[in-house]
CSV table of C-alpha atoms in Angstrom, one decimal:
chain,number,residue,atom,x,y,z
A,890,HIS,CA,-29.9,-24.7,-1.7
A,891,HIS,CA,-32.7,-24.9,-4.3
A,892,GLY,CA,-35.0,-22.6,-2.4
A,893,HIS,CA,-34.0,-23.7,1.1
A,894,SER,CA,-32.9,-21.3,3.8
A,895,VAL,CA,-30.7,-23.9,5.4
A,896,SER,CA,-28.9,-26.9,3.7
A,897,HIS,CA,-30.5,-30.2,3.2
A,898,GLY,CA,-28.7,-33.5,3.3
A,899,ILE,CA,-29.2,-37.0,2.5
A,900,LEU,CA,-32.8,-38.2,2.1
A,901,ASP,CA,-33.7,-34.5,2.2
A,902,ARG,CA,-33.0,-34.2,5.9
A,903,VAL,CA,-33.1,-30.6,7.1
A,904,GLY,CA,-30.0,-29.1,8.6
A,905,THR,CA,-29.7,-26.0,11.0
A,906,ARG,CA,-27.2,-23.9,9.1
A,907,ASN,CA,-26.6,-22.4,5.6
A,908,SER,CA,-23.6,-24.0,4.0
A,909,PRO,CA,-20.9,-21.5,3.3
A,910,PRO,CA,-19.3,-21.2,-0.1
A,911,ILE,CA,-15.8,-23.1,-1.0
A,912,MET,CA,-13.5,-20.4,-1.9
A,913,ASN,CA,-10.2,-18.8,-0.7
A,914,LEU,CA,-10.0,-21.4,2.1
A,915,ALA,CA,-6.1,-21.2,2.0
A,916,TRP,CA,-6.3,-18.0,4.0
A,917,ASN,CA,-8.6,-19.3,6.8
A,918,SER,CA,-7.4,-20.4,10.1
A,919,SER,CA,-10.7,-22.1,11.2
A,920,PHE,CA,-13.7,-23.6,9.3
A,921,MET,CA,-17.4,-23.8,9.8
A,922,TRP,CA,-19.8,-21.0,11.0
A,923,ASP,CA,-18.5,-21.7,14.6
A,924,GLY,CA,-15.0,-22.2,13.8
A,925,GLY,CA,-15.1,-25.8,15.2
A,926,ILE,CA,-12.5,-27.2,12.9
A,927,ALA,CA,-9.0,-25.8,12.6
A,928,ASP,CA,-7.5,-28.0,10.1
A,929,LEU,CA,-8.8,-28.1,6.3
A,930,ASP,CA,-7.5,-31.8,6.2
A,931,LEU,CA,-10.0,-32.7,8.7
A,932,GLN,CA,-12.9,-30.6,7.7
A,933,SER,CA,-14.4,-33.1,5.3
A,934,ILE,CA,-15.0,-35.7,8.1
A,935,ALA,CA,-17.7,-33.5,9.6
A,936,PRO,CA,-20.1,-33.6,6.5
A,937,ILE,CA,-19.4,-37.2,5.6
A,938,THR,CA,-20.2,-38.4,9.2
A,939,ASN,CA,-23.0,-36.0,10.1
A,940,HIS,CA,-26.3,-37.7,10.3
A,941,VAL,CA,-28.2,-35.0,8.5
A,942,GLU,CA,-25.6,-34.3,5.8
A,943,MET,CA,-24.2,-37.5,4.4
A,944,ASP,CA,-24.7,-39.9,7.2
A,945,GLU,CA,-21.7,-42.1,6.2
A,946,THR,CA,-18.7,-43.6,7.9
A,947,MET,CA,-15.3,-43.0,6.8
A,948,ALA,CA,-14.7,-46.8,6.4
A,949,ASN,CA,-17.7,-47.1,3.9
A,950,VAL,CA,-16.7,-44.2,1.9
A,951,LEU,CA,-13.0,-45.6,1.5
A,952,ASN,CA,-14.4,-48.9,0.6
A,953,LYS,CA,-16.5,-47.5,-2.1
A,954,LEU,CA,-13.5,-45.6,-3.6
A,955,ARG,CA,-11.3,-48.7,-3.5
A,956,ASN,CA,-14.0,-50.7,-5.4
A,957,SER,CA,-14.3,-47.9,-8.0
A,958,PRO,CA,-12.9,-48.6,-11.4
A,959,VAL,CA,-11.6,-45.2,-11.6
A,960,TYR,CA,-10.2,-43.9,-8.3
A,961,PRO,CA,-7.3,-46.4,-7.5
A,962,GLY,CA,-5.6,-45.2,-10.8
A,963,MET,CA,-6.3,-41.6,-9.9
A,964,PHE,CA,-4.7,-42.1,-6.4
A,965,GLN,CA,-1.7,-43.7,-8.0
A,966,LYS,CA,-1.2,-40.6,-10.2
A,967,ALA,CA,-1.5,-38.2,-7.2
A,968,PHE,CA,0.2,-40.2,-4.4
A,969,GLY,CA,2.2,-42.9,-6.1
A,970,THR,CA,0.0,-45.7,-4.7
A,971,THR,CA,-3.3,-47.3,-5.4
A,972,GLU,CA,-3.9,-47.5,-1.7
A,973,ILE,CA,-6.8,-45.3,-0.5
A,974,ASN,CA,-6.5,-44.5,3.0
A,975,THR,CA,-8.0,-41.8,5.4
A,976,SER,CA,-4.9,-39.8,5.1
A,977,ASN,CA,-4.6,-39.5,1.4
A,978,PHE,CA,-8.3,-39.3,0.9
A,979,LEU,CA,-8.7,-36.4,3.2
A,980,LYS,CA,-5.6,-34.7,1.5
A,981,ALA,CA,-7.0,-35.1,-1.9
A,982,LEU,CA,-10.2,-33.2,-0.7
A,983,SER,CA,-8.5,-30.4,1.0
A,984,GLN,CA,-6.0,-29.9,-1.9
A,985,PHE,CA,-9.0,-29.5,-4.3
A,986,MET,CA,-10.6,-27.2,-2.0
A,987,LEU,CA,-7.4,-25.1,-1.7
A,988,MET,CA,-7.5,-24.7,-5.5
A,989,CYS,CA,-10.7,-22.8,-5.3
A,990,VAL,CA,-9.2,-19.3,-5.4
A,991,SER,CA,-11.5,-16.5,-6.4
A,992,SER,CA,-9.3,-13.4,-7.3
A,993,ASN,CA,-10.5,-12.1,-10.8
A,994,SER,CA,-13.5,-9.9,-10.0
A,995,LYS,CA,-13.9,-6.5,-11.4
A,996,TYR,CA,-12.7,-5.3,-7.9
A,997,ASP,CA,-9.4,-7.2,-8.3
A,998,SER,CA,-9.0,-5.9,-11.9
A,999,VAL,CA,-9.3,-2.3,-10.6
A,1000,MET,CA,-7.1,-2.9,-7.6
A,1001,ARG,CA,-4.5,-4.4,-10.0
A,1002,GLN,CA,-4.7,-1.3,-12.1
A,1003,GLU,CA,-5.4,-3.3,-15.3
A,1004,PRO,CA,-5.7,-1.2,-18.4
A,1005,GLY,CA,-9.3,-0.1,-19.1
A,1006,LYS,CA,-10.6,-1.3,-15.6
A,1007,HIS,CA,-12.3,1.3,-13.5
A,1008,PHE,CA,-15.1,1.7,-11.1
A,1009,THR,CA,-18.2,3.4,-12.2
A,1010,GLU,CA,-19.2,6.6,-10.4
A,1011,SER,CA,-21.7,4.7,-8.5
A,1012,GLU,CA,-19.3,1.8,-7.7
A,1013,ALA,CA,-16.7,4.1,-6.5
A,1014,THR,CA,-19.0,6.0,-4.3
A,1015,GLY,CA,-20.1,2.6,-2.8
A,1016,TYR,CA,-16.5,1.6,-2.4
A,1017,ALA,CA,-15.9,4.7,-0.2
A,1018,LEU,CA,-19.0,3.8,1.7
A,1019,PHE,CA,-17.8,0.3,2.2
A,1020,LYS,CA,-14.4,1.4,3.7
A,1021,GLN,CA,-16.3,3.7,6.0
A,1022,LYS,CA,-19.0,1.4,7.1
A,1023,CYS,CA,-18.2,-2.2,6.4
A,1024,ASN,CA,-14.5,-2.7,6.2
A,1025,THR,CA,-13.8,-3.3,9.9
A,1026,CYS,CA,-15.3,-6.9,9.6
A,1027,HIS,CA,-15.3,-7.4,6.0
A,1028,ARG,CA,-11.6,-6.6,5.5
A,1029,GLU,CA,-10.0,-6.4,2.1
A,1030,PRO,CA,-8.9,-8.3,0.1
A,1031,LEU,CA,-10.7,-11.3,1.3
A,1032,PHE,CA,-13.6,-9.3,2.6
A,1033,THR,CA,-13.5,-11.0,6.0
A,1034,ASP,CA,-11.3,-10.7,9.1
A,1035,HIS,CA,-12.2,-14.3,10.0
A,1036,SER,CA,-13.3,-13.0,13.4
A,1037,PHE,CA,-16.6,-14.3,15.1
A,1038,ARG,CA,-19.2,-11.6,15.8
A,1039,ASN,CA,-22.8,-11.2,16.7
A,1040,ASN,CA,-24.3,-8.9,14.1
A,1041,GLY,CA,-27.7,-8.4,15.8
A,1042,ILE,CA,-29.9,-10.9,14.1
A,1043,SER,CA,-32.6,-12.4,16.3
A,1044,VAL,CA,-32.0,-15.8,17.8
A,1045,SER,CA,-32.8,-18.6,15.5
A,1046,SER,CA,-35.8,-21.1,16.1
A,1047,VAL,CA,-33.3,-23.8,16.9
A,1048,ASN,CA,-31.4,-21.5,19.4
A,1049,ASP,CA,-28.1,-22.1,17.5
A,1050,GLU,CA,-25.5,-20.5,19.8
A,1051,GLY,CA,-22.6,-20.3,17.4
A,1052,ARG,CA,-19.1,-20.1,18.6
A,1053,TYR,CA,-20.2,-20.8,22.2
A,1054,GLY,CA,-20.9,-24.4,21.2
A,1055,ILE,CA,-17.2,-24.7,20.7
A,1056,THR,CA,-15.5,-22.7,23.3
A,1057,GLN,CA,-18.3,-22.6,26.1
A,1058,ASN,CA,-17.2,-19.1,26.7
A,1059,GLU,CA,-20.2,-16.8,27.5
A,1060,ALA,CA,-18.7,-14.1,25.5
A,1061,ASP,CA,-19.0,-16.3,22.4
A,1062,ARG,CA,-22.7,-17.0,22.7
A,1063,TYR,CA,-24.5,-16.1,19.4
A,1064,ARG,CA,-21.3,-15.1,17.6
A,1065,PHE,CA,-20.7,-16.6,14.1
A,1066,LYS,CA,-17.8,-16.3,11.7
A,1067,VAL,CA,-17.7,-13.3,9.5
A,1068,PRO,CA,-18.3,-14.5,5.8
A,1069,SER,CA,-16.5,-13.3,2.9
A,1070,LEU,CA,-18.6,-11.0,0.6
A,1071,ARG,CA,-16.9,-12.2,-2.6
A,1072,ASN,CA,-19.3,-13.7,-5.1
A,1073,LEU,CA,-22.3,-12.2,-3.2
A,1074,SER,CA,-24.7,-12.6,-6.0
A,1075,PHE,CA,-24.2,-16.3,-6.0
A,1076,THR,CA,-24.0,-17.3,-2.2
A,1077,ALA,CA,-27.6,-16.5,-1.1
A,1078,PRO,CA,-29.3,-17.1,1.1
A,1079,TYR,CA,-27.4,-15.0,3.6
A,1080,MET,CA,-26.5,-15.5,7.4
A,1081,HIS,CA,-25.6,-18.7,9.2
A,1082,ASP,CA,-29.2,-19.7,9.0
A,1083,GLY,CA,-30.0,-18.5,5.6
A,1084,ARG,CA,-32.7,-16.1,6.8
A,1085,PHE,CA,-32.1,-13.3,4.2
A,1086,LEU,CA,-32.8,-14.2,0.7
A,1087,THR,CA,-31.5,-10.9,-1.1
A,1088,ILE,CA,-28.8,-8.4,-0.6
A,1089,ASP,CA,-31.5,-5.8,0.0
A,1090,ALA,CA,-32.8,-7.8,2.9
A,1091,VAL,CA,-29.4,-7.8,4.5
A,1092,LEU,CA,-29.1,-4.0,4.1
A,1093,ASP,CA,-32.6,-3.7,5.6
A,1094,HIS,CA,-31.3,-5.5,8.7
A,1095,TYR,CA,-28.1,-3.5,9.1
A,1096,ASN,CA,-30.1,-0.2,8.5
A,1097,SER,CA,-32.9,-0.6,10.9
A,1098,GLN,CA,-33.5,-4.1,12.2
A,1099,VAL,CA,-30.3,-4.9,14.4
A,1100,GLN,CA,-31.5,-6.5,17.6
A,1101,HIS,CA,-29.9,-6.0,20.9
A,1102,THR,CA,-29.2,-9.6,21.6
A,1103,GLN,CA,-26.6,-10.9,24.1
A,1104,ASN,CA,-23.0,-10.2,23.0
A,1105,LEU,CA,-24.1,-7.8,20.1
A,1106,ASP,CA,-21.0,-6.4,18.5
A,1107,PRO,CA,-20.0,-3.0,19.9
A,1108,LEU,CA,-19.8,-1.7,16.1
A,1109,LEU,CA,-23.5,-2.4,15.5
A,1110,GLN,CA,-25.1,-0.9,18.6
A,1111,ASN,CA,-26.7,1.8,16.2
A,1112,GLY,CA,-26.8,-0.4,13.2
A,1113,ILE,CA,-25.4,0.9,10.0
A,1114,PRO,CA,-27.6,3.8,8.8
A,1115,LEU,CA,-27.9,3.8,5.0
A,1116,SER,CA,-29.7,6.4,2.9
A,1117,SER,CA,-31.5,5.2,-0.4
A,1118,SER,CA,-28.7,6.4,-2.5
A,1119,ASP,CA,-26.1,4.8,0.0
A,1120,ARG,CA,-27.9,1.4,-0.7
A,1121,VAL,CA,-27.9,1.8,-4.4
A,1122,ASN,CA,-24.1,2.7,-4.5
A,1123,LEU,CA,-23.0,0.1,-1.9
A,1124,THR,CA,-24.7,-2.6,-3.8
A,1125,ALA,CA,-23.1,-1.4,-7.0
A,1126,PHE,CA,-19.8,-1.8,-5.3
A,1127,LEU,CA,-20.6,-5.3,-3.8
A,1128,LEU,CA,-21.4,-6.6,-7.2
A,1129,THR,CA,-18.0,-5.8,-8.4
A,1130,LEU,CA,-16.9,-8.7,-6.0
A,1131,ASN,CA,-18.5,-11.3,-8.2
A,1132,ASP,CA,-15.8,-13.3,-10.0
A,1133,HIS,CA,-17.4,-14.7,-13.1
A,1134,SER,CA,-14.2,-16.6,-14.4
A,1135,PHE,CA,-14.1,-18.3,-11.0
A,1136,LEU,CA,-17.8,-19.4,-11.2
A,1137,ALA,CA,-17.3,-20.7,-14.9
A,1138,ASP,CA,-14.2,-22.6,-14.1
A,1139,ARG,CA,-15.0,-26.2,-15.3
A,1140,ARG,CA,-12.4,-27.6,-13.0
A,1141,PHE,CA,-14.8,-26.7,-10.1
A,1142,SER,CA,-18.0,-27.8,-11.8
A,1143,GLU,CA,-19.8,-31.1,-11.8
A,1144,GLN,CA,-18.7,-32.7,-15.0
């Protein structure tokens, strides 16, 4: 985001949401903060054609690829044809995203009982706290239950109504998809509108700043009380979810 709370698109146009990370999408049944897309093969159409994000047409994108000196040969290798059409173009994008699997954090190594891999005392205490206070929504091992919830943040300046915009069900107003906590150190800013820049700010919210907005999740009626030591230990555990091998994988980096 380069310092922005919400994502910027073409010509530096300002969006309304914070782009979620691309990882472990194979286990998702819906995509976007509001769950508005149910098929990963179709997800890419949204940012490509969105006026703020890429402001393109599918036809123009396909023509660019067809006229490329590189891509027809790559499609030949992948699909057995140099033809580039909507179907194989979207399939190529979804298959790439499905490759982005993050499963080699310290947490994963400890859970697999790999030799020499153990939580520190602080991390172990934080893990116990996590299971007590956070695990209902951020369920292991993906650290999300893929549900849509209102976690008590104040309504955004653009009045983003979240899941309600898709379902038109009053019970879904201001509900957003529960994000994964994996690679938390590298996915700031946090929340659908990027309002929190640090993990500390997120913990401040749950500890003492939960707003009783419409459809507030029942689990958060009293927030999540955390002592100073709780916060230190919980943060120590959350940092074990960082997967440095995934983040350094050159297959997923700009070459």
